[in-house]
Structures are given as structure tokens and as C-alpha cells.
PDB file of C-alpha atoms in Angstrom:
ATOM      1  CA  UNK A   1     -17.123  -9.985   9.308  1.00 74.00           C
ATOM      2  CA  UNK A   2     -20.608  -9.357   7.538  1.00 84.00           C
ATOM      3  CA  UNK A   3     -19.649  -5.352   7.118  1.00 95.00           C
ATOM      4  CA  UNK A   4     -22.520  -3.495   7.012  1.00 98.00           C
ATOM      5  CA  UNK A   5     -25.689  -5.060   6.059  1.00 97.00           C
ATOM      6  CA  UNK A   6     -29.621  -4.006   4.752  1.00 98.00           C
ATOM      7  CA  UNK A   7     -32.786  -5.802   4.464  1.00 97.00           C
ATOM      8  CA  UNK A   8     -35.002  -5.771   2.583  1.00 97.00           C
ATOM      9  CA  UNK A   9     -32.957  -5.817  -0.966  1.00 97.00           C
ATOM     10  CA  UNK A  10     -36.043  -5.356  -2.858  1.00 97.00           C
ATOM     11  CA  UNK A  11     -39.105  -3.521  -1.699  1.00 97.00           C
ATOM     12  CA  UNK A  12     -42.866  -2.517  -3.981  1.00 98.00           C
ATOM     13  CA  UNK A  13     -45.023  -0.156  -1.918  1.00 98.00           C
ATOM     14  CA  UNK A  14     -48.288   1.291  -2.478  1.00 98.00           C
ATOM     15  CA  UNK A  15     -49.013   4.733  -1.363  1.00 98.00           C
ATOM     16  CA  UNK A  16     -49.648   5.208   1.522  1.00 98.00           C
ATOM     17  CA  UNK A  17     -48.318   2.220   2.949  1.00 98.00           C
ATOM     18  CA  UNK A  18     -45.511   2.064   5.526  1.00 97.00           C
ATOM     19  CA  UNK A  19     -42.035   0.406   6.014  1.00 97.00           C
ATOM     20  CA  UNK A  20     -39.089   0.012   7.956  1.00 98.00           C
ATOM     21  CA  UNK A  21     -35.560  -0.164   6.636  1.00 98.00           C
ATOM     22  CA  UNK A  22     -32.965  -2.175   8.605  1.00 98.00           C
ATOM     23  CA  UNK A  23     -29.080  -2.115   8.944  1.00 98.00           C
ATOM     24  CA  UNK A  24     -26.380  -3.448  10.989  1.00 98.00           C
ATOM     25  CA  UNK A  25     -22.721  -3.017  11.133  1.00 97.00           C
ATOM     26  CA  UNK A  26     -20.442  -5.409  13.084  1.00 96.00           C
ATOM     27  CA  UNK A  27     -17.562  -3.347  12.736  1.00 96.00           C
ATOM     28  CA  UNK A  28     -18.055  -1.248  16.130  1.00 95.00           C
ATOM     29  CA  UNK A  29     -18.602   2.542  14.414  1.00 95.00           C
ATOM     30  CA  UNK A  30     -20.016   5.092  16.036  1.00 94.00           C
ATOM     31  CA  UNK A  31     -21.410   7.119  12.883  1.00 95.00           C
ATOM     32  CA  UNK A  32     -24.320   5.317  10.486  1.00 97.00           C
ATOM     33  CA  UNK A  33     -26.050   7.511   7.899  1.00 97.00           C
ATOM     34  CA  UNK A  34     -29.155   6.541   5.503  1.00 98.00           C
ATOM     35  CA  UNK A  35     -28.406   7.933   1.865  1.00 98.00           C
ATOM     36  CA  UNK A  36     -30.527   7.615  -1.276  1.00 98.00           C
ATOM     37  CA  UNK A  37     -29.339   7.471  -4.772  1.00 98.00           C
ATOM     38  CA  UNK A  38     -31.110   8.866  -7.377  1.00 96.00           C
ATOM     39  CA  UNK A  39     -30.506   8.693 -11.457  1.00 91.00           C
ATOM     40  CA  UNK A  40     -28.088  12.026 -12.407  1.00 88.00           C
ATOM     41  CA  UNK A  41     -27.871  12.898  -8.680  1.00 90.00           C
ATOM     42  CA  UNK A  42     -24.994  12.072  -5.993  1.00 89.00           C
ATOM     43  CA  UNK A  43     -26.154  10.530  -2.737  1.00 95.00           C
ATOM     44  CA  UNK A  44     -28.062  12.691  -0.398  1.00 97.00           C
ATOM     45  CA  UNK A  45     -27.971  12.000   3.173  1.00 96.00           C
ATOM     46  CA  UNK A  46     -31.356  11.430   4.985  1.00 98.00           C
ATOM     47  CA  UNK A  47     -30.488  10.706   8.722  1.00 98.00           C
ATOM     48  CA  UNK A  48     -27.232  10.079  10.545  1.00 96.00           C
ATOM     49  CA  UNK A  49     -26.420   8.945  14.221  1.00 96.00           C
ATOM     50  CA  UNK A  50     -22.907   9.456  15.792  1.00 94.00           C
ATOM     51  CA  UNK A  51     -23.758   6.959  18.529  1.00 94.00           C
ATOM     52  CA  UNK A  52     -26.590   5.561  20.295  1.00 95.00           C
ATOM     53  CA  UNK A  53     -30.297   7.326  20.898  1.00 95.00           C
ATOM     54  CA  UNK A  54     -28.593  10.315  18.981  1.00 96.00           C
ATOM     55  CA  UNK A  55     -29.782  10.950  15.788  1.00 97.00           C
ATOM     56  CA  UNK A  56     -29.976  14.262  13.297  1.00 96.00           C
ATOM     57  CA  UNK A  57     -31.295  15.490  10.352  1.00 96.00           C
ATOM     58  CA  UNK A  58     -29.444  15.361   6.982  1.00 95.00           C
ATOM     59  CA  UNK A  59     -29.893  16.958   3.550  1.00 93.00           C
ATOM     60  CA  UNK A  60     -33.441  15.189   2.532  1.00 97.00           C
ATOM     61  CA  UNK A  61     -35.036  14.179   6.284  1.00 98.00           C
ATOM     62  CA  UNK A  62     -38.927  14.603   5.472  1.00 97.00           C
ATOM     63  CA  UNK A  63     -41.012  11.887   5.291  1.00 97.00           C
ATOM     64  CA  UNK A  64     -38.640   9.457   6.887  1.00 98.00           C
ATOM     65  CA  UNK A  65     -37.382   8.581  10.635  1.00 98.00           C
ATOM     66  CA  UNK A  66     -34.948   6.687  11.763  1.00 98.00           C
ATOM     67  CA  UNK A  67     -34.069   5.033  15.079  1.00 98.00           C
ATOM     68  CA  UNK A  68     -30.705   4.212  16.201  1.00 97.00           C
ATOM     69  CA  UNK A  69     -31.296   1.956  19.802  1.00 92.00           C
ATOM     70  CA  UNK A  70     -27.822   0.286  20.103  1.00 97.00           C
ATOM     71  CA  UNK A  71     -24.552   0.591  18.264  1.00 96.00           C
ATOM     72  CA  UNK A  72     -24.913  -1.988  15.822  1.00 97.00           C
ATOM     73  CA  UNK A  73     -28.148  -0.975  14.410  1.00 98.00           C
ATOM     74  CA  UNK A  74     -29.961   1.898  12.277  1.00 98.00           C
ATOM     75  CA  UNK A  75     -33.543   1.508  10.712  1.00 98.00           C
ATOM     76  CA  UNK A  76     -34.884   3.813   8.537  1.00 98.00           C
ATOM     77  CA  UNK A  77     -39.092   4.220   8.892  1.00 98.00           C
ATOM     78  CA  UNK A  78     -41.022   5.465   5.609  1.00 97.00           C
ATOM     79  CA  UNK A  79     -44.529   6.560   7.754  1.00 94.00           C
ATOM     80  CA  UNK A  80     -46.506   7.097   4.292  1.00 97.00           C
ATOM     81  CA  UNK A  81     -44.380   6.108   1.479  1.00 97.00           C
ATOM     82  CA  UNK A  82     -45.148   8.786  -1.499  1.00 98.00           C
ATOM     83  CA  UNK A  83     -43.885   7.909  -5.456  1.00 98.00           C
ATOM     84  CA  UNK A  84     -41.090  10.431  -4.674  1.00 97.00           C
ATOM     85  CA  UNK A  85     -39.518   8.275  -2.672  1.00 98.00           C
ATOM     86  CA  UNK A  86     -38.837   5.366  -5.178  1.00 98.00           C
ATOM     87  CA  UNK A  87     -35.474   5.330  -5.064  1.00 98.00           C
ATOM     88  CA  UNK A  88     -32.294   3.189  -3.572  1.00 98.00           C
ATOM     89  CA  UNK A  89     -31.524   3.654  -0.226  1.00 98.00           C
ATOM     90  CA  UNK A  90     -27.623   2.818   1.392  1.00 98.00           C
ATOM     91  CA  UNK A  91     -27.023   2.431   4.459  1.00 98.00           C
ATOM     92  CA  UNK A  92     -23.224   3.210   5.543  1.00 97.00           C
ATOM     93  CA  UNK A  93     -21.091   3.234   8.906  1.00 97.00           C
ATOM     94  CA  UNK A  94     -17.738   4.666   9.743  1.00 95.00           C
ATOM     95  CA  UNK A  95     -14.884   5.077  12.020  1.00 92.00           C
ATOM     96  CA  UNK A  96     -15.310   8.188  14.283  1.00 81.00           C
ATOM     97  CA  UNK A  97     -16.969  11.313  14.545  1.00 78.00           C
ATOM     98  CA  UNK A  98     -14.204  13.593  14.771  1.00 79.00           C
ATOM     99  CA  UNK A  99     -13.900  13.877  10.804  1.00 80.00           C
ATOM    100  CA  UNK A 100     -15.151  12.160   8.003  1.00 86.00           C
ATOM    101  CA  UNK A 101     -13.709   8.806   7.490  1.00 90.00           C
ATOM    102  CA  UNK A 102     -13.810   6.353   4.863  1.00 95.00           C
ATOM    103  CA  UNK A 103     -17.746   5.078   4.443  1.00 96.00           C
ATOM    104  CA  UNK A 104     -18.525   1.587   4.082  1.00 97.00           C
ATOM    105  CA  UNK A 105     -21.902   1.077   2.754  1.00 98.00           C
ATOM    106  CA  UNK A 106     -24.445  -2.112   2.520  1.00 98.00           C
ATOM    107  CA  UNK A 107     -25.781  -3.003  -0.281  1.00 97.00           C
ATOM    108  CA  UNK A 108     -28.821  -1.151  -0.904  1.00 97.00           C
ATOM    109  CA  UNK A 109     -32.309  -1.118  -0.913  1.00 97.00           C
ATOM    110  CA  UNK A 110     -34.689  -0.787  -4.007  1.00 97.00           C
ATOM    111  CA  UNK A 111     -37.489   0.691  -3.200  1.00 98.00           C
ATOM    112  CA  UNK A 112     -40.438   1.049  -5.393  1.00 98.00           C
ATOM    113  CA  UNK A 113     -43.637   3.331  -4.350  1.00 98.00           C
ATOM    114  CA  UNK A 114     -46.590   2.932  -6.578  1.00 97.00           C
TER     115      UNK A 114
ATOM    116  CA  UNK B   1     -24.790  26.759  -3.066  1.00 75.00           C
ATOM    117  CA  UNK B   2     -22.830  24.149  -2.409  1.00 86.00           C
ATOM    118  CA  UNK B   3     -21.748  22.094  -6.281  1.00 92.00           C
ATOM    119  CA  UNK B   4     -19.685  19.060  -7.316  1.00 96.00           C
ATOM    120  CA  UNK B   5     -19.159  18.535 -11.128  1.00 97.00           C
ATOM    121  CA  UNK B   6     -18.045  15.404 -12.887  1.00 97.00           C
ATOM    122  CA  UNK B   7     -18.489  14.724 -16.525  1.00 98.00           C
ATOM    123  CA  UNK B   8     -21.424  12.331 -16.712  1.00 97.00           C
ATOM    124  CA  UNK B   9     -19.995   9.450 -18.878  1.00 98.00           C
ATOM    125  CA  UNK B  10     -16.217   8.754 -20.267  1.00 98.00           C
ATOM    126  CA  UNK B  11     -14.999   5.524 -22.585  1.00 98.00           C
ATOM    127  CA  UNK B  12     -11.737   4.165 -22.519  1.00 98.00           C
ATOM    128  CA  UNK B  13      -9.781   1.579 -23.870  1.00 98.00           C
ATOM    129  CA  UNK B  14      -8.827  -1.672 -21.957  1.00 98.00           C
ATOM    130  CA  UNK B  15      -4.778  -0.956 -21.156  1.00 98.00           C
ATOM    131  CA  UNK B  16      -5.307   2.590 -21.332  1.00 98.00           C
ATOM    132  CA  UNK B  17      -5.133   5.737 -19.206  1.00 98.00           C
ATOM    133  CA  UNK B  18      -8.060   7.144 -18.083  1.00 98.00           C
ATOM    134  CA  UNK B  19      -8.183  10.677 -15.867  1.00 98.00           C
ATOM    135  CA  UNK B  20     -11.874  11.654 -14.345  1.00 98.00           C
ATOM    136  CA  UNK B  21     -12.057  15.135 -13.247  1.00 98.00           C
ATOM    137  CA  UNK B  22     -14.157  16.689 -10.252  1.00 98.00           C
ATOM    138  CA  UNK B  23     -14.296  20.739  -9.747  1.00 98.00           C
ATOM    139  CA  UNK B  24     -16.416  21.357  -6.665  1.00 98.00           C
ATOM    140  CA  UNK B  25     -17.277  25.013  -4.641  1.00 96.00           C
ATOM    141  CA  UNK B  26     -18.316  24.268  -1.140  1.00 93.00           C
ATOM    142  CA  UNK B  27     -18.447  26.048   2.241  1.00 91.00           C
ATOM    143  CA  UNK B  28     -15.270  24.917   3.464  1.00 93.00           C
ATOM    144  CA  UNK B  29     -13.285  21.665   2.811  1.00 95.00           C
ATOM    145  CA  UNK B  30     -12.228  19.120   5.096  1.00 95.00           C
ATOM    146  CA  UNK B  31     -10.991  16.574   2.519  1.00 96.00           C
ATOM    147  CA  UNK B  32     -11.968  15.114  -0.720  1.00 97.00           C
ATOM    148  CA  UNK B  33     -12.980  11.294  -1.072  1.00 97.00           C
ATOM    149  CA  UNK B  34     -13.279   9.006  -4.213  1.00 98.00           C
ATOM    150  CA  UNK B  35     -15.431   5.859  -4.450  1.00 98.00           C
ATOM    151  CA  UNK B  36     -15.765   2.650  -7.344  1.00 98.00           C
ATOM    152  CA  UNK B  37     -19.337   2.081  -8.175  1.00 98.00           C
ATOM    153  CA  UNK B  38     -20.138  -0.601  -9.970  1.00 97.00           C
ATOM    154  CA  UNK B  39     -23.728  -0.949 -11.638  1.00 96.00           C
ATOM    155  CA  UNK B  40     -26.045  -2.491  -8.704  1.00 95.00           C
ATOM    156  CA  UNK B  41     -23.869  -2.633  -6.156  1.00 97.00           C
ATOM    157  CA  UNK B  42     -22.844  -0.100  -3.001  1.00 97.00           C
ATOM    158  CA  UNK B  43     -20.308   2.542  -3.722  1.00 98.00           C
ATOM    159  CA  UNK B  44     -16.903   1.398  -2.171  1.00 98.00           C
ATOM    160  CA  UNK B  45     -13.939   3.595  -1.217  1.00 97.00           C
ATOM    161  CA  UNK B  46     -10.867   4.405  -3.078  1.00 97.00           C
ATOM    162  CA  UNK B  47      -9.098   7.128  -2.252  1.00 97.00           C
ATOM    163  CA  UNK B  48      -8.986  10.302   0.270  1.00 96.00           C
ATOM    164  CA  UNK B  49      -7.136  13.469   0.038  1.00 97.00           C
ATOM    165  CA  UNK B  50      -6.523  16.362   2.137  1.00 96.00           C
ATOM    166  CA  UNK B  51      -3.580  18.060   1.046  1.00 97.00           C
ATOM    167  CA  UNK B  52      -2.194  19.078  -2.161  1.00 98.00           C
ATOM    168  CA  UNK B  53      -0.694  16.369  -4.120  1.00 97.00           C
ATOM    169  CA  UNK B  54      -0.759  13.270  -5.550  1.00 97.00           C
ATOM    170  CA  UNK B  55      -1.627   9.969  -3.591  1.00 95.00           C
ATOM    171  CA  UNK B  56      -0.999   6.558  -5.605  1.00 95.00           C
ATOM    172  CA  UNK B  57      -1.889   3.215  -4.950  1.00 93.00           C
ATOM    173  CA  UNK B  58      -1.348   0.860  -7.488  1.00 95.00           C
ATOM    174  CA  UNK B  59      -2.834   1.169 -10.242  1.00 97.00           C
ATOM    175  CA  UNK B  60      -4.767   4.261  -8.957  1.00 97.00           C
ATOM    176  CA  UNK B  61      -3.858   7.954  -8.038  1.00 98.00           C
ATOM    177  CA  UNK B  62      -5.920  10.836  -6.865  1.00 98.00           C
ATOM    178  CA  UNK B  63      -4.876  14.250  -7.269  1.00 98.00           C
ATOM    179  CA  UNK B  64      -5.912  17.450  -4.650  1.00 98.00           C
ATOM    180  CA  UNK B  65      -5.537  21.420  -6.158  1.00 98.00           C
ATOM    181  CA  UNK B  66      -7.291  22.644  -2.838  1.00 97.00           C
ATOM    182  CA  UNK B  67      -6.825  26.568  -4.457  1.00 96.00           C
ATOM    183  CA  UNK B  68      -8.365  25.571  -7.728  1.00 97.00           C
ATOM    184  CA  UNK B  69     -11.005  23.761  -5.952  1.00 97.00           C
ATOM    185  CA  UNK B  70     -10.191  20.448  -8.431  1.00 97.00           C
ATOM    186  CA  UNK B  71      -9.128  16.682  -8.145  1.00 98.00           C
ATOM    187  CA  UNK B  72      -8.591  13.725 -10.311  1.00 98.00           C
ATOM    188  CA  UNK B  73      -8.970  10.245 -10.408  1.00 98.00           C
ATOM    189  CA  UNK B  74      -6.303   8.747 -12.210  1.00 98.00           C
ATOM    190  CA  UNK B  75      -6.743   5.202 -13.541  1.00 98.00           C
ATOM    191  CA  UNK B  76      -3.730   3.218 -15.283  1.00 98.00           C
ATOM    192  CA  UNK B  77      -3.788  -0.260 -17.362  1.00 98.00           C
ATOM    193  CA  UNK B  78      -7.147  -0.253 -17.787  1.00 98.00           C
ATOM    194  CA  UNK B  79      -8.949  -3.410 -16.879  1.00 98.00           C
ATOM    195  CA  UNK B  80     -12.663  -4.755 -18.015  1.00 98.00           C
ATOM    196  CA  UNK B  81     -13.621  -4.850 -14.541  1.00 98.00           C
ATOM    197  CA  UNK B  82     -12.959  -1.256 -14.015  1.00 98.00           C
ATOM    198  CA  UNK B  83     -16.098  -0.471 -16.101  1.00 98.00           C
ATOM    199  CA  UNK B  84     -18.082   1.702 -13.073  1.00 98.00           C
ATOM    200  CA  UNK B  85     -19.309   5.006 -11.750  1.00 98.00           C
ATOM    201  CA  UNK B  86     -16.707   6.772  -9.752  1.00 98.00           C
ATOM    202  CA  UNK B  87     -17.770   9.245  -7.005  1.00 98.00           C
ATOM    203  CA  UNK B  88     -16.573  12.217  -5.962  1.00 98.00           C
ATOM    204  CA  UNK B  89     -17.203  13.706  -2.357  1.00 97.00           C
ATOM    205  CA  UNK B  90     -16.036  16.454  -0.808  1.00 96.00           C
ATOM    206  CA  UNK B  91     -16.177  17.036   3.010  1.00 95.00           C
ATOM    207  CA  UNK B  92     -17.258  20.687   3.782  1.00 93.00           C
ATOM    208  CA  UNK B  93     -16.777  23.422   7.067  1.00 91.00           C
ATOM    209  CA  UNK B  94     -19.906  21.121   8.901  1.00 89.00           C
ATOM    210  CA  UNK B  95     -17.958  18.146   8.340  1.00 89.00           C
ATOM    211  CA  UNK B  96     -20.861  16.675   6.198  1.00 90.00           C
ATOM    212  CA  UNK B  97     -20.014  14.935   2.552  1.00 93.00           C
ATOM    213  CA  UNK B  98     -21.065  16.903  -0.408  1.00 94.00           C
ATOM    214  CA  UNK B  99     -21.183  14.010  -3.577  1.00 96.00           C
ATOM    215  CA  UNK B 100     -21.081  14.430  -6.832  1.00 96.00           C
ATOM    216  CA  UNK B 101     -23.212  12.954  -9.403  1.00 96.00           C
ATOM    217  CA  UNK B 102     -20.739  10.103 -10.644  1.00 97.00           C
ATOM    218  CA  UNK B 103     -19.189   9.808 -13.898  1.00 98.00           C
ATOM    219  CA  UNK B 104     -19.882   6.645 -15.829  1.00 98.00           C
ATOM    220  CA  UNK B 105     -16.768   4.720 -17.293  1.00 98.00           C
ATOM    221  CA  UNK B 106     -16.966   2.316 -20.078  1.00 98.00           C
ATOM    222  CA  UNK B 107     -14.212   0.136 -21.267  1.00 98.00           C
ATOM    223  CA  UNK B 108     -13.798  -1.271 -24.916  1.00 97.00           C
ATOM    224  CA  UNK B 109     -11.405  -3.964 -25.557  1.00 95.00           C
TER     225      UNK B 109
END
């Protein structure tokens, strides 16, 4: 079992430029969400899916899109990356999506937008 | 607006006990979750309460006050290898995870 798992680890983009996130879970959960952590801030959600093709705005969704084409796997698209989005971006997965259960997360992305 | 606080950063000694607060005001709560973070690496989960009470497991116990809006992370015999950010999050009325900022524990032996 892999768990949940990102590439890139390590990302340097210029302004301007575009990417695309990826992550997979092999844990068959319905719910994936794309987070970034910032210094002095707690995680804010950027997109979530609770299943295939369905996807939804979190707390910080502008500037990025996501895609969510099977079960397994959630990308995260930066059209026109912008300085304000150096940050680290998680992945995470869970259970259901009939509450909130326990998150497992990958390991990260850092992402740096020059 | 919706707020989590944690104190920022907290030292301990190795073998110690160590108790991290988290007050939070949301719209609603459906639960409160904790998660280990150490430096460079994902957040990972520890605990989750919903009710009042205490909930231990081994060397760690969380701690719900739904009508003071206030748990705790409870850590006992400190180890080196505790040293980490611990997260607080607190599920709200849309079922969405509000997180706090993290509070930074250091351990001296």
C-alpha cells in the first residue's frame, strides 16, 4: 500500500508558466482535497472531489483547477502560476463523504514561483 | 468569522508532560481532529473527538469542552521524536475542516 502519493516533490516556476500537480490514492476513498500550507497559517483547502467527475470549490480556489477522472486520481492545474502561490501543496484522501474522517495526506509539493 | 487558536511555539522537557491547547469559534461543529507534523513531512492523524471527554491512546489523550469551545492535546513521557507541529481542526455545520495554525513543540533533553 503506497497511501496517497504526489509528484512532483520539488517544483521552480517562472511567472507565468503553467503546471500540473498529480496524486493518487490506492486506498479506494471517495473524498480527495488539494490543501496548501503556508508559514503562520493552517491548511486551506483549494479543491475537493467526493467521487469521480465531481469536483467543488474550497476556501482558496482561484487560480487553480483540478480534475478528478477516476477514483484513484486528483491533479491540481496552476494555468499562470503567480509568486503568491509559492507555497506547499498536500494532497489528502479519506474514507466517506458522509462526515469528515480521518485525512491521510501525501507528502507534499514545494512549489516555488519566481 | 470562523477562528482556531493555538499558541505558536511550546518547549518541553524529554520525560515530561506537555498539554497544547486549541480554543476555536466556528459555525457549527461536527468534531474536532488533531494531527503530528513533523518539519518537512505531511501532517498525520492523531486523534478525533466528538463528544465531551477525554480519549487516550497511549501515550496521548485529547480532550473535547464542546460548550467552552476548547480541546487539548495531551502528551506524556516525552520523547525526542515528538519534537513537531501539532494541528488542530475543527469540522464545522458544512462539514468542511477549519485548521488551526499549528503549535511548534520543541524538546530539550
Amino acid at each position: 500500500n503506497a497511501g496517497v502519493t504526489q509528484t512532483p516533490k520539488f517544483q521552480v516556476l517562472k511567472t507565468g508558466q503553467s503546471m500540473t500537480l498529480q496524486c493518487a490514492q490506492d486506498m479506494n476513498h471517495e473524498y480527495m482535497s488539494w490543501y496548501r500550507q503556508d508559514p503562520g497559517m493552517g491548511l486551506r483547502l483549494i479543491h475537493y472531489s467526493v467521487g469521480a467527475g465531481i469536483t467543488d470549490q474550497g476556501e482558496v480556489p482561484n487560480g487553480y483547477n483540478v480534475s478528478r477522472l477516476n477514483k484513484r486520481e486528483f491533479s491540481l492545474r496552476l494555468e499562470s502560476a503567480a509568486p503568491s502561490q509559492t507555497s506547499v501543496y498536500f494532497c489528502a484522501s479519506s474514507y466517506g463523504t458522509d462526515r469528515v474522517y480521518e485525512q491521510y495526506f501525501g507528502p507534499g509539493t514545494r512549489l516555488t514561483v519566481t | 468569522g470562523q477562528n482556531i487558536d493555538q499558541p505558536t511555539e511550546m518547549t518541553a522537557t524529554e520525560g515530561a508532560i506537555v498539554q497544547i491547547n486549541c480554543t476555536y469559534q466556528t459555525s457549527g461543529f461536527n468534531g474536532l481532529f488533531w494531527y503530528q507534523q513533523h518539519a518537512g513531512e505531511a501532517p498525520t492523524f492523531l486523534s478525533y473527538n466528538v463528544l465531551d471527554g477525554l480519549e487516550e491512546k497511549g501515550r496521548f489523550s485529547s480532550f473535547l469542552s464542546r460548550s467552552k469551545g476548547y480541546s487539548y492535546l495531551l502528551l506524556k513521557e516525552l520523547q525526542m521524536k515528538d519534537s513537531a507541529s501539532y494541528l488542530c481542526a475543527v469540522v464545522d455545520s458544512n462539514y468542511q475542516l477549519i485548521w488551526g495554525a499549528g503549535t511548534k513543540l520543541i524538546i530539550k533533553p
